[in-house]
Coordinates of C-alpha atoms in Angstrom, one line a residue:
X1 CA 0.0 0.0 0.0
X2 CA 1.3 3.2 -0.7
X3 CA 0.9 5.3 2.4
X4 CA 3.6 6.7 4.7
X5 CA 1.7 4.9 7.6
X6 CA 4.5 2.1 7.5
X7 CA 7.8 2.0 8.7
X8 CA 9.8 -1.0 7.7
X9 CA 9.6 -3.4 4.5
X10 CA 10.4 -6.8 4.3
X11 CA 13.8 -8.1 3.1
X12 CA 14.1 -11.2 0.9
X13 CA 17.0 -12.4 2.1
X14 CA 19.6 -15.8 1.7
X15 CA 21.3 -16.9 -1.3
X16 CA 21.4 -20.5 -1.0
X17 CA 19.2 -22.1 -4.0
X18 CA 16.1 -24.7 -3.7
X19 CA 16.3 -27.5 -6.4
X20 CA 13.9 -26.7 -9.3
X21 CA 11.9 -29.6 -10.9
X22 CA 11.3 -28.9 -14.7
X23 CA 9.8 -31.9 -17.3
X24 CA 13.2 -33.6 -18.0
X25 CA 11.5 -36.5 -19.2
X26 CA 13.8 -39.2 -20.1
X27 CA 16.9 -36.7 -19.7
X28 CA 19.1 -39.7 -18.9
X29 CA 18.5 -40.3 -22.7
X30 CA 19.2 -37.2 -23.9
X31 CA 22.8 -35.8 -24.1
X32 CA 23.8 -32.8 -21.8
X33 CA 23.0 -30.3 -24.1
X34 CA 19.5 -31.5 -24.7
X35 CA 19.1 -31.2 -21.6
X36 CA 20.5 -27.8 -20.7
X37 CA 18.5 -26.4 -23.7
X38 CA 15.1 -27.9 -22.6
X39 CA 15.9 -26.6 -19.1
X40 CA 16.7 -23.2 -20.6
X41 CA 13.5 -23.0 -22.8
X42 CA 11.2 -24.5 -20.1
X43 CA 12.7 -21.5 -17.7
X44 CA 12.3 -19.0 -20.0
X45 CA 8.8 -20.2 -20.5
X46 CA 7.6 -20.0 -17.0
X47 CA 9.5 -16.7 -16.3
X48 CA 7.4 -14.7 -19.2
X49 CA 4.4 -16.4 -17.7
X50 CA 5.3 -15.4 -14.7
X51 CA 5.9 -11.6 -15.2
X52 CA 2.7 -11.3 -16.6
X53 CA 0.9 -12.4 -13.4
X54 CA -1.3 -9.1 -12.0
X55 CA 0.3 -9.2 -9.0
X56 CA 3.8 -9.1 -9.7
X57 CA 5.0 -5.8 -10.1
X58 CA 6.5 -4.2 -12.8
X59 CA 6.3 -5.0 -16.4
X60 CA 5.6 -9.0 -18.0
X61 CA 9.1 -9.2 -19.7
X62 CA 10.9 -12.0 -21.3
X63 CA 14.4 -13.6 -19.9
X64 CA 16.2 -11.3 -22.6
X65 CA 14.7 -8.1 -20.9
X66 CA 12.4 -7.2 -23.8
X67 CA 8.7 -6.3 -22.7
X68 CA 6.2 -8.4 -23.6
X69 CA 2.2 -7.1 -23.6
X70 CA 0.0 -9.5 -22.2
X71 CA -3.9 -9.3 -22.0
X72 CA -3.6 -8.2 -17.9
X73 CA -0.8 -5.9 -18.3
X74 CA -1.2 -3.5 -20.9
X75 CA -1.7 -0.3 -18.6
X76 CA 0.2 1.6 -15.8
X77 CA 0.1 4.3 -13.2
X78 CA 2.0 7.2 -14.9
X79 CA 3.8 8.0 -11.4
X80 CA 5.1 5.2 -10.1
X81 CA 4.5 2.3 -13.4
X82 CA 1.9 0.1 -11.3
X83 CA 0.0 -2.0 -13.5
X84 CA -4.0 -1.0 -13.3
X85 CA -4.7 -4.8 -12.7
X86 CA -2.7 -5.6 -9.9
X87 CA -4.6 -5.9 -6.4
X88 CA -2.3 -3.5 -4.9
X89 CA -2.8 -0.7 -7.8
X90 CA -3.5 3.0 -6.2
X91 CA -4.7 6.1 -7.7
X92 CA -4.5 8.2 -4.3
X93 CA -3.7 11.7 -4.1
X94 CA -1.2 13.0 -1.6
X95 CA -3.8 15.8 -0.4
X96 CA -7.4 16.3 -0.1
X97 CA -10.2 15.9 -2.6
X98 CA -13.3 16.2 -2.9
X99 CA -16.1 13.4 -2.8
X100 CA -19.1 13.5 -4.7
X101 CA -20.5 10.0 -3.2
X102 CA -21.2 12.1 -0.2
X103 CA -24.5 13.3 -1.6
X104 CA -24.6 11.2 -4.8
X105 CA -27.4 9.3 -3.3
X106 CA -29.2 12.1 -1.8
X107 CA -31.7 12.9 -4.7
X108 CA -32.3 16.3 -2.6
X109 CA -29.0 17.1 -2.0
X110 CA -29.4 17.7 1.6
X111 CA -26.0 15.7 2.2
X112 CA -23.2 18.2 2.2
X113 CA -20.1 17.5 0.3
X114 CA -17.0 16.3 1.7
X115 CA -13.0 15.9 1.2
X116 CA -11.4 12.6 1.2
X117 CA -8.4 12.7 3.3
X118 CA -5.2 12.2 2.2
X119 CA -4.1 8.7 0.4
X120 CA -7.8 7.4 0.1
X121 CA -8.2 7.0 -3.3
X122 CA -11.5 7.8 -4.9
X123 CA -11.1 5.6 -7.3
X124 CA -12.2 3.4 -4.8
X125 CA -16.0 4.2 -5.0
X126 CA -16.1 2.8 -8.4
X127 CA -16.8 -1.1 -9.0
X128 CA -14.2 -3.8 -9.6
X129 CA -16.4 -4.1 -13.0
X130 CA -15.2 -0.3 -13.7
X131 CA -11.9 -0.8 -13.3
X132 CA -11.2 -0.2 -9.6
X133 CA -8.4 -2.6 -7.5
X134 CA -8.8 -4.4 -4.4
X135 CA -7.0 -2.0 -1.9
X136 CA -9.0 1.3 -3.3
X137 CA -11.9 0.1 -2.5
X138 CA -11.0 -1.1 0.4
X139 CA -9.8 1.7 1.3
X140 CA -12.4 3.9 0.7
X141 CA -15.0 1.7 2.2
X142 CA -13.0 2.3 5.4
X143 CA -13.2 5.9 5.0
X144 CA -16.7 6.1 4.3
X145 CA -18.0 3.7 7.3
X146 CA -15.8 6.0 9.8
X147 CA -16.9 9.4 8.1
X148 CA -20.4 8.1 8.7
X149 CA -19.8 7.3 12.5
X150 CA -18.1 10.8 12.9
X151 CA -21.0 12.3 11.1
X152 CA -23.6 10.8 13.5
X153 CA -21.5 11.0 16.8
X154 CA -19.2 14.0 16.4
X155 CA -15.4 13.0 18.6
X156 CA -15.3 14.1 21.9
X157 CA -12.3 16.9 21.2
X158 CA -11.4 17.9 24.5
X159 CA -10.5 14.3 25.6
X160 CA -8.8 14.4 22.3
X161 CA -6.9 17.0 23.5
X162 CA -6.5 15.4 26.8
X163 CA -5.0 12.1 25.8
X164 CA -3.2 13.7 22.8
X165 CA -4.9 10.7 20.6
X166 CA -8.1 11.3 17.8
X167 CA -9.4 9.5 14.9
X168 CA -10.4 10.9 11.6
X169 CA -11.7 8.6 8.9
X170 CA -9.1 5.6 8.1
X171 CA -6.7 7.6 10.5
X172 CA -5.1 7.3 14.2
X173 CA -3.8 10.6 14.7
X174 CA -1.2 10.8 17.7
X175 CA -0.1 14.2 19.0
X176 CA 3.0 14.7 21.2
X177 CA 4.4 18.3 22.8
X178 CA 8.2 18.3 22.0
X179 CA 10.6 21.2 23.7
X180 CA 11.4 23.5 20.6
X181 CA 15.1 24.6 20.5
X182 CA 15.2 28.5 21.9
X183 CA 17.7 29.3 19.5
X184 CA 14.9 28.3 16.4
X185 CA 12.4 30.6 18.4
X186 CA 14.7 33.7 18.0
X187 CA 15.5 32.5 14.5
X188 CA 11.8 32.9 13.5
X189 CA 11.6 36.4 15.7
X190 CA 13.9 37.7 13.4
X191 CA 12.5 36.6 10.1
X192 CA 8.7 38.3 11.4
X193 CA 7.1 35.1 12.1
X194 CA 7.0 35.6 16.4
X195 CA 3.7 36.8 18.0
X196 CA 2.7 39.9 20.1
X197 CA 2.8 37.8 22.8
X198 CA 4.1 40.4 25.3
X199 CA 5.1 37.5 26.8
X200 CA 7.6 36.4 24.0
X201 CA 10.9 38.2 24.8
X202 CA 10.7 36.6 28.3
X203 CA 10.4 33.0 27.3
X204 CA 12.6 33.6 24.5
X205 CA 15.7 31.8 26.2
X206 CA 13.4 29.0 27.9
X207 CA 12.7 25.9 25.8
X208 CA 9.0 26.4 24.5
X209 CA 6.2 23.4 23.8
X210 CA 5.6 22.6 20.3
X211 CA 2.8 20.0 18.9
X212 CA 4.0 17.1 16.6
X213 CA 1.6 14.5 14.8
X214 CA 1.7 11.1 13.4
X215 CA -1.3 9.6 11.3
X216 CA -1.2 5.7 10.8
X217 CA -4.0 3.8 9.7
X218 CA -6.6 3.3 12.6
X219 CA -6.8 -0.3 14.0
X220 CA -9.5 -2.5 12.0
X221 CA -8.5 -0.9 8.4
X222 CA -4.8 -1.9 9.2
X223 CA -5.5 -5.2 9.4
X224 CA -7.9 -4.9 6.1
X225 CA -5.0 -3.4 4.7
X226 CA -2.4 -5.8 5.4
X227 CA -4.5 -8.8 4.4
X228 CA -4.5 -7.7 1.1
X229 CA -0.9 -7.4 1.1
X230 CA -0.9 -11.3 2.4
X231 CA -3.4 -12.5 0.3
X232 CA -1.6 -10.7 -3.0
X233 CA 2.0 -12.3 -1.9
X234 CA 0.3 -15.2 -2.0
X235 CA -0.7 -15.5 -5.5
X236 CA 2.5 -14.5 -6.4
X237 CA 3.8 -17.5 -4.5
X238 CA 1.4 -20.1 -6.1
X239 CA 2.6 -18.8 -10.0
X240 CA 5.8 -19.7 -8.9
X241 CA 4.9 -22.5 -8.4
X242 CA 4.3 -25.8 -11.8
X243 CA 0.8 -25.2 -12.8
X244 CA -0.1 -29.0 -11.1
X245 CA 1.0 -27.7 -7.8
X246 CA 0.1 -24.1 -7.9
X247 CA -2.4 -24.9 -4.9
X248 CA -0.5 -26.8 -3.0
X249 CA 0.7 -24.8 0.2
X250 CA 3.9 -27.9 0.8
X251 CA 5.2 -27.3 -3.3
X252 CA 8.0 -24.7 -3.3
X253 CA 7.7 -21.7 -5.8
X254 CA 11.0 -21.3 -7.8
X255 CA 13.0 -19.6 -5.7
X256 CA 14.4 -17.7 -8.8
X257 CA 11.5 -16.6 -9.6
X258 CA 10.6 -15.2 -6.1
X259 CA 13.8 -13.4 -6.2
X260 CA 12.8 -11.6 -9.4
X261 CA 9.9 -10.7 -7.6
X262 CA 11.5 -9.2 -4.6
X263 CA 13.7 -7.5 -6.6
X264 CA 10.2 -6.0 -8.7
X265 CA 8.6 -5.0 -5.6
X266 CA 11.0 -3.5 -4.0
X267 CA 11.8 -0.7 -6.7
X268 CA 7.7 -0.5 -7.1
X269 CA 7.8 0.2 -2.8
X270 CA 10.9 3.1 -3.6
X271 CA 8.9 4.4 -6.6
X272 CA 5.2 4.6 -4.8
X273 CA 6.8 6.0 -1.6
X274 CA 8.8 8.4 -3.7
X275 CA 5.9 9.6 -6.1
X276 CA 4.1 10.4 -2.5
X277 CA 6.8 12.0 -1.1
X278 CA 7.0 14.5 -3.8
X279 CA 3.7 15.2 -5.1
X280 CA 3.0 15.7 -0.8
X281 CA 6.0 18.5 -1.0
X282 CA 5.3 20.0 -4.1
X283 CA 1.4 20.5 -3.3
X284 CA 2.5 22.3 0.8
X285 CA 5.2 23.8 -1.2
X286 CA 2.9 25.9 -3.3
X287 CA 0.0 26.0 -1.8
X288 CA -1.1 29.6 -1.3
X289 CA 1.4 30.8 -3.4
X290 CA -1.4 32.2 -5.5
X291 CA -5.5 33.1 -5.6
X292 CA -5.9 32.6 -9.1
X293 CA -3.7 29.2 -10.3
X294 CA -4.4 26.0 -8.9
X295 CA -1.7 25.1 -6.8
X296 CA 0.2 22.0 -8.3
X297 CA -1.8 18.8 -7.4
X298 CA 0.4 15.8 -9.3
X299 CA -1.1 12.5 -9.3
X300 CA -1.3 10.0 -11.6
X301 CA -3.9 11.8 -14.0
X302 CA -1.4 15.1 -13.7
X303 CA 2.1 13.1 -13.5
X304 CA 4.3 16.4 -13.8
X305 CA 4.6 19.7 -13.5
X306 CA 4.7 20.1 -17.3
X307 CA 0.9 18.7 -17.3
X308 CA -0.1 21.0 -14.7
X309 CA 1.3 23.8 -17.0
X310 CA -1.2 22.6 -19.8
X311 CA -4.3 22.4 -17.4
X312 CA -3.1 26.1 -16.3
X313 CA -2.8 27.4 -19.5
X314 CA -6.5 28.0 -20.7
X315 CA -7.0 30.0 -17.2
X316 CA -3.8 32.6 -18.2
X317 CA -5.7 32.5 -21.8
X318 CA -8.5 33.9 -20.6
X319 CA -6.8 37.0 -18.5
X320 CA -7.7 40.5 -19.7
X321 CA -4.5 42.9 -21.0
X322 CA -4.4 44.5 -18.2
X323 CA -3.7 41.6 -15.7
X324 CA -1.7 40.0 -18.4
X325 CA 1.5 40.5 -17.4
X326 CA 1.7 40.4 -13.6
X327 CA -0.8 36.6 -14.3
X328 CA 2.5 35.7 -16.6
X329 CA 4.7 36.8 -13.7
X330 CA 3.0 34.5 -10.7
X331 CA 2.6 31.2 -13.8
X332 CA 6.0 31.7 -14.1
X333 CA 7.1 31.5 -10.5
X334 CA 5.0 28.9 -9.7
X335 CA 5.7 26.9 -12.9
X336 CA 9.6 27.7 -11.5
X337 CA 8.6 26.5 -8.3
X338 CA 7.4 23.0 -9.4
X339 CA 10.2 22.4 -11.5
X340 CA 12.8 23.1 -8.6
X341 CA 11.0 21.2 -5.9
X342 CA 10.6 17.9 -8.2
X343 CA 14.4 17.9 -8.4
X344 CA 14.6 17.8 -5.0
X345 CA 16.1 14.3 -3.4
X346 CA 14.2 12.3 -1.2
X347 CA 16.5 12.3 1.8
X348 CA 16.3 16.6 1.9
X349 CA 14.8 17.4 5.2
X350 CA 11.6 19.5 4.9
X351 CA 12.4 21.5 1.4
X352 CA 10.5 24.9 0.9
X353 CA 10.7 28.7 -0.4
X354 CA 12.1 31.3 2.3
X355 CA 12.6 34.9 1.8
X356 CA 16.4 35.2 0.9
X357 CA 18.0 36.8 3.8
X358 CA 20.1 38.5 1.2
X359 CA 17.6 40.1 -0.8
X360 CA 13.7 40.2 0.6
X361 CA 12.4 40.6 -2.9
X362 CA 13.4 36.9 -3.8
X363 CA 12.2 33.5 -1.9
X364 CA 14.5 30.7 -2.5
X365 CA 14.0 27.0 -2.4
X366 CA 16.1 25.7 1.3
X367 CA 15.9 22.3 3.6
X368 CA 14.1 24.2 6.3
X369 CA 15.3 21.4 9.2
X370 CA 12.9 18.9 10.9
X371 CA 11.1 20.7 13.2
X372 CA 7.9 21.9 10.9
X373 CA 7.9 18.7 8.8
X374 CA 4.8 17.8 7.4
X375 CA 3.7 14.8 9.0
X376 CA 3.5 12.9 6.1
X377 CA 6.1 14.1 4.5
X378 CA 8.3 12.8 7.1
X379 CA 7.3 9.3 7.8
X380 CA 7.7 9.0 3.8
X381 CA 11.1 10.5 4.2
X382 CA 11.9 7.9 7.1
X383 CA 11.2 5.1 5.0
X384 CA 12.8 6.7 1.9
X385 CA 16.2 7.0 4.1
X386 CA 15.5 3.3 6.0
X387 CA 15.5 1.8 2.4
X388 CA 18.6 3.5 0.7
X389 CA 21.0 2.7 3.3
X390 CA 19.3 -0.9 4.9
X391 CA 19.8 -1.6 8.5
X392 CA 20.2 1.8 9.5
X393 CA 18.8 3.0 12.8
X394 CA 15.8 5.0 12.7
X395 CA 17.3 7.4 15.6
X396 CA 19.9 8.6 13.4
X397 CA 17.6 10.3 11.1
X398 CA 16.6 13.6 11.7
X399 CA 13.3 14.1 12.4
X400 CA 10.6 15.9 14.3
X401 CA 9.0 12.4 16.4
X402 CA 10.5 10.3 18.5
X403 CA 10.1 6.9 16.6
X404 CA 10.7 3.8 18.8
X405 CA 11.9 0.6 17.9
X406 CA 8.7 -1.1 16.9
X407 CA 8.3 1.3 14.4
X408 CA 11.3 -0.7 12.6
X409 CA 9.6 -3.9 12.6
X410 CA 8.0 -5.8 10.0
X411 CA 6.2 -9.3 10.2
X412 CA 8.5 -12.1 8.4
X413 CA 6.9 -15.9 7.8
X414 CA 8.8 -18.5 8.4
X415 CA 8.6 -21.7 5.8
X416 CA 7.2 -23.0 8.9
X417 CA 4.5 -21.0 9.3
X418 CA 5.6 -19.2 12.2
X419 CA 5.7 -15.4 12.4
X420 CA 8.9 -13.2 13.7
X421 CA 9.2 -9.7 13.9
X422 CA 12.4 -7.6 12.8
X423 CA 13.7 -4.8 11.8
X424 CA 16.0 -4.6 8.6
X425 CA 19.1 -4.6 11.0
X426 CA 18.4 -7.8 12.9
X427 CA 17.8 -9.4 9.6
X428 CA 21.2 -8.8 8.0
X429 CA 22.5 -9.9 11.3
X430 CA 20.7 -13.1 11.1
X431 CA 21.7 -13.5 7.3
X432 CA 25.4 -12.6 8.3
X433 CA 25.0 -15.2 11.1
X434 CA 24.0 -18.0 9.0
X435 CA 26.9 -16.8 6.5
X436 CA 29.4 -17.2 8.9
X437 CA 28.2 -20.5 10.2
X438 CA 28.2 -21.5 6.5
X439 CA 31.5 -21.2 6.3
X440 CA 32.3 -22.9 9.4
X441 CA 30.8 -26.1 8.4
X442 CA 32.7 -26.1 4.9
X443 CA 35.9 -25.9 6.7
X444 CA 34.8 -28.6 8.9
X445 CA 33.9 -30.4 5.9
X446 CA 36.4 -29.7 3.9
X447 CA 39.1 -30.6 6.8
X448 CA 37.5 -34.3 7.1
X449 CA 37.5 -34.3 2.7
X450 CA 40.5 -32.2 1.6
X451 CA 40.8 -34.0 -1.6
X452 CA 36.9 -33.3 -2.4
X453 CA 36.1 -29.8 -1.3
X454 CA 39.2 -28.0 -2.6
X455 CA 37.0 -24.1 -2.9
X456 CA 38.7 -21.9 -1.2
X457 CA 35.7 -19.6 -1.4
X458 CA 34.9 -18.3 2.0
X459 CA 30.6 -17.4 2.4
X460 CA 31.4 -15.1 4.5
X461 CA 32.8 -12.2 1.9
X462 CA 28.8 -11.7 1.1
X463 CA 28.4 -10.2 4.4
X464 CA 26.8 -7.1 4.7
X465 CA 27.2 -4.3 6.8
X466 CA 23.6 -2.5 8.1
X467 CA 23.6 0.6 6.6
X468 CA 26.0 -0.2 3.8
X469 CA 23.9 -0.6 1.0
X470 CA 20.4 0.1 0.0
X471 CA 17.6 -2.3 -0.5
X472 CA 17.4 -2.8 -3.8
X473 CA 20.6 -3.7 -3.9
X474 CA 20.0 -6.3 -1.0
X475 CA 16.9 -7.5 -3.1
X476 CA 19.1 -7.5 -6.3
X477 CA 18.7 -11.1 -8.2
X478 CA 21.3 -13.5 -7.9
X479 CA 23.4 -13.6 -10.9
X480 CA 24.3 -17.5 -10.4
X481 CA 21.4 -19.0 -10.4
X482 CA 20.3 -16.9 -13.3
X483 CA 23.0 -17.2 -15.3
X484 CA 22.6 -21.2 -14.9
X485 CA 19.6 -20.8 -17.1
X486 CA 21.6 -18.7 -19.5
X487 CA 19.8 -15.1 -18.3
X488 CA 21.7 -12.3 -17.9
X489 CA 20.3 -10.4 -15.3
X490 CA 21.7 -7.0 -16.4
X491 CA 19.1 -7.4 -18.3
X492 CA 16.1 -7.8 -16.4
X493 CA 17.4 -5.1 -14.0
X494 CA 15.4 -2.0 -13.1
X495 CA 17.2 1.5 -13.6
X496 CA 18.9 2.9 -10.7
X497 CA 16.8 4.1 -7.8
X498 CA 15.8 6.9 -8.8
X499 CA 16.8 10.1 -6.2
X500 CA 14.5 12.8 -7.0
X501 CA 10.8 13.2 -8.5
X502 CA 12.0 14.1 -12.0
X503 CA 14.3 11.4 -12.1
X504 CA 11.6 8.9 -11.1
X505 CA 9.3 10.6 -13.8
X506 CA 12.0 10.0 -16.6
X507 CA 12.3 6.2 -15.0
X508 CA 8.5 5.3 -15.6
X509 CA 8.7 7.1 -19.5

């Protein structure tokens, strides 16, 4: 799901290969390079059909890299390349919209309108029939039941305010009073943003309370939520499987396979939370900024700033002479403004336009520090900088909440059955672990059999550091076992992680 509500992703993780059964009939017949080339062809063969599953992300694709269009994959998000028939596929916006169901069955109209929050999709309102996926409508069938109960028992806001805790629609909002640094207090003084508190000058050297949010998704639509994640990675799972044992929960998908997957989702996880990130930014960025143009709202439908230009253009058509010019002016700087912030990189720390110090007349585009971060904005970033360097602690990122530990952790299964939860770093420690007692058995092995294990190879230079390299490089397919099958996974890889909005933009064309 693409919201910034999750901390954490899961990492595919150990190298060792599962045996793979293809239809070698008779191969004891056949010379070796029969069999290698049926093994080769009946590989390729299941790969292409398994690209073109809906649920696996990205593109269906032959072992050579070439796409390949298949009757459930012929369409996809233009900001973030999701396929329109996967489960999983969201058209949310990363800001408020409105929601014509709210009085779409009042023939009177008595109903008044209302906004869907953030990332609830109302694409959701519309019938699997029309087009709609699994998780939007979920989604907004969650929204609308809680609207409803708000509408009919409004929330109780001074306990809100009391326990710092409130719900609003699919959301859990938490509010915490952090001690704001003095020094940013006199900072803002300075720049005319302090009040006529009379109060002010005294308290300017004490530390002063500030409020800090987070939303998550609200218990009950969580749960909705992550079972369609469970229920999608299994049907990836069962066409990884040979068609006569796709149902069977004890036959092992191709491992291969499931790599490719990983390696798919992954970059579709970097690219959603990305695309969110950025369209969150650029929307606060230049919100405001004018009464007459609509401030930039990218989406899917509107991928880019230079498609918000063209729905702008028929308003600045229409201007008389006389505002003409100073119209042209504020397009300009806004159309400046969107361009700018969509080259922004993820990991810059709450990006916006401040008066230059240097020269009031012009605003310039600065990280502006944590403390103001939208909320948002900032989980988003969190995950952003959690996936591009794996295994890093989430208390050295700079933020404005005080994340805890469980906010690392993610639910792994176990062939087993059994659930654990960790966070990235105790799962490269666990791989590394395994890695090194690898190793150790091979020598004790190769001690007891000099003569028939004569690799000096030693596991444990795969080891890898937390924070040392990002996720998709973790989740990167193994070139061995591919290259066994005579793929060349240069080939089927993605393009680098892209670093910025317009980069991710250019990715997807």
């Amino acid at each position: 799901m693409k919201t910034s509500s999750h901390i954490g992703v899961k990492l595919f993780l150990g190298w060792a290969l599962f045996g793979f059964h293809f239809p070698l009939a008779h191969a004891d017949l056949m010379d070796a390079e029969q069999a290698e080339e049926l093994a080769r062809k009946s590989f390729a063969e299941k790969f292409l059909e398994f690209t073109g599953d809906k649920n696996v992300m990205g593109k269906a694709m032959s072992v050579d890299g070439k796409v390949q269009q298949t009757g459930t994959k012929n369409r996809f998000n233009n900001d973030d390349g999701v396929s329109y028939k996967s489960d999983l596929t969201y058209h949310d916006l990363a800001f408020t919209s409105p929601d014509d169901e709210g009085n779409s069955q009042d023939p009177n109209k008595k109903t008044p309108p209302r906004d869907l929050q953030p990332f609830v999709a109302g694409h959701g309102k519309i019938s699997e029939g029309g087009g709609s996926s699994l998780l939007e409508r979920t989604m907004y069938q969650e929204f609308d039941k809680f609207k409803k109960q708000e509408d009919q028992k409004p929330p109780d806001r001074k306990q809100e305010e009391q326990t710092g805790l409130k719900y609003r629609g699919v959301y859990k909002i938490t509010t915490k009073e952090v001690f704001e640094d003095p020094k940013s207090k006199s900072a803002n003084a300075k720049n005319g943003n302090a009040t006529n508190n009379s109060q002010s000058q005294d308290q300017s050297n004490k530390k002063e309370k500030d409020k800090v949010e987070r939303l998550e998704l609200r218990e009950g639509t969580k749960e909705a939520v992550e079972k369609i994640g469970t229920d999608s990675a299994e049907t990836i799972i069962q066409a990884a499987r040979e068609k006569e044992n796709r149902d069977d929960p004890n036959a092992l998908p191709n491992e291969l396979l499931i790599y490719d997957a990983a390696a798919k989702a992954t970059t579709t996880l970097w690219n959603s939370a990305l695309a969110n990130l950025s369209q969150r930014r650029i929307f606060k960025g230049l919100n405001g900024d004018s009464s007459f143009f609509d401030p930039p709202k990218l989406s899917e439908e509107q991928p880019d700033c230079a498609s918000w230009e063209r729905s702008q253009q028929e308003k600045l058509a229409k201007v008389n002479p006389q505002e003409r010019q100073d119209r042209q002016k504020e397009f300009d700087l806004m159309k400046k403004g969107c361009e700018q912030m969509s080259k922004m990189p993820f990991n810059a720390v709450n990006p916006g336009y401040e008066v230059d110090p240097n020269n009031p007349k012009v605003e310039v585009l600065k990280e502006r520090g944590a403390e103001k971060e939208d909320a948002f904005a900032r989980d988003t970033r969190v995950q952003l900088e959690l996936m591009s360097q794996a295994g890093k602690s989430i208390s050295e990122i700079k933020t404005n909440w005080q994340y805890e530990e469980k906010d690392e952790k993610v639910k792994l299964k176990n062939f087993d059955g059994s659930e654990v939860e960790q966070t990235m770093a105790e799962q490269l420690e666990s791989y590394n672990k395994q890695l090194q007692e690898a190793a150790a058995a091979y020598k004790e092995v190769q001690g007891e059999a000099p003569e028939l294990f004569k690799s000096q190879e030693d596991a444990t230079q795969y080891q890898i550091e937390p924070g040392s390299r990002s996720l998709m490089e973790v989740n990167k397919r193994p070139e061995q076992g591919f290259a066994d099958f005579g793929v060349d996974t240069s080939k089927l890889a993605e393009p680098p992680a892209a670093q910025s909005y317009d980069q991710l933009i250019n990715n997807v064309k």
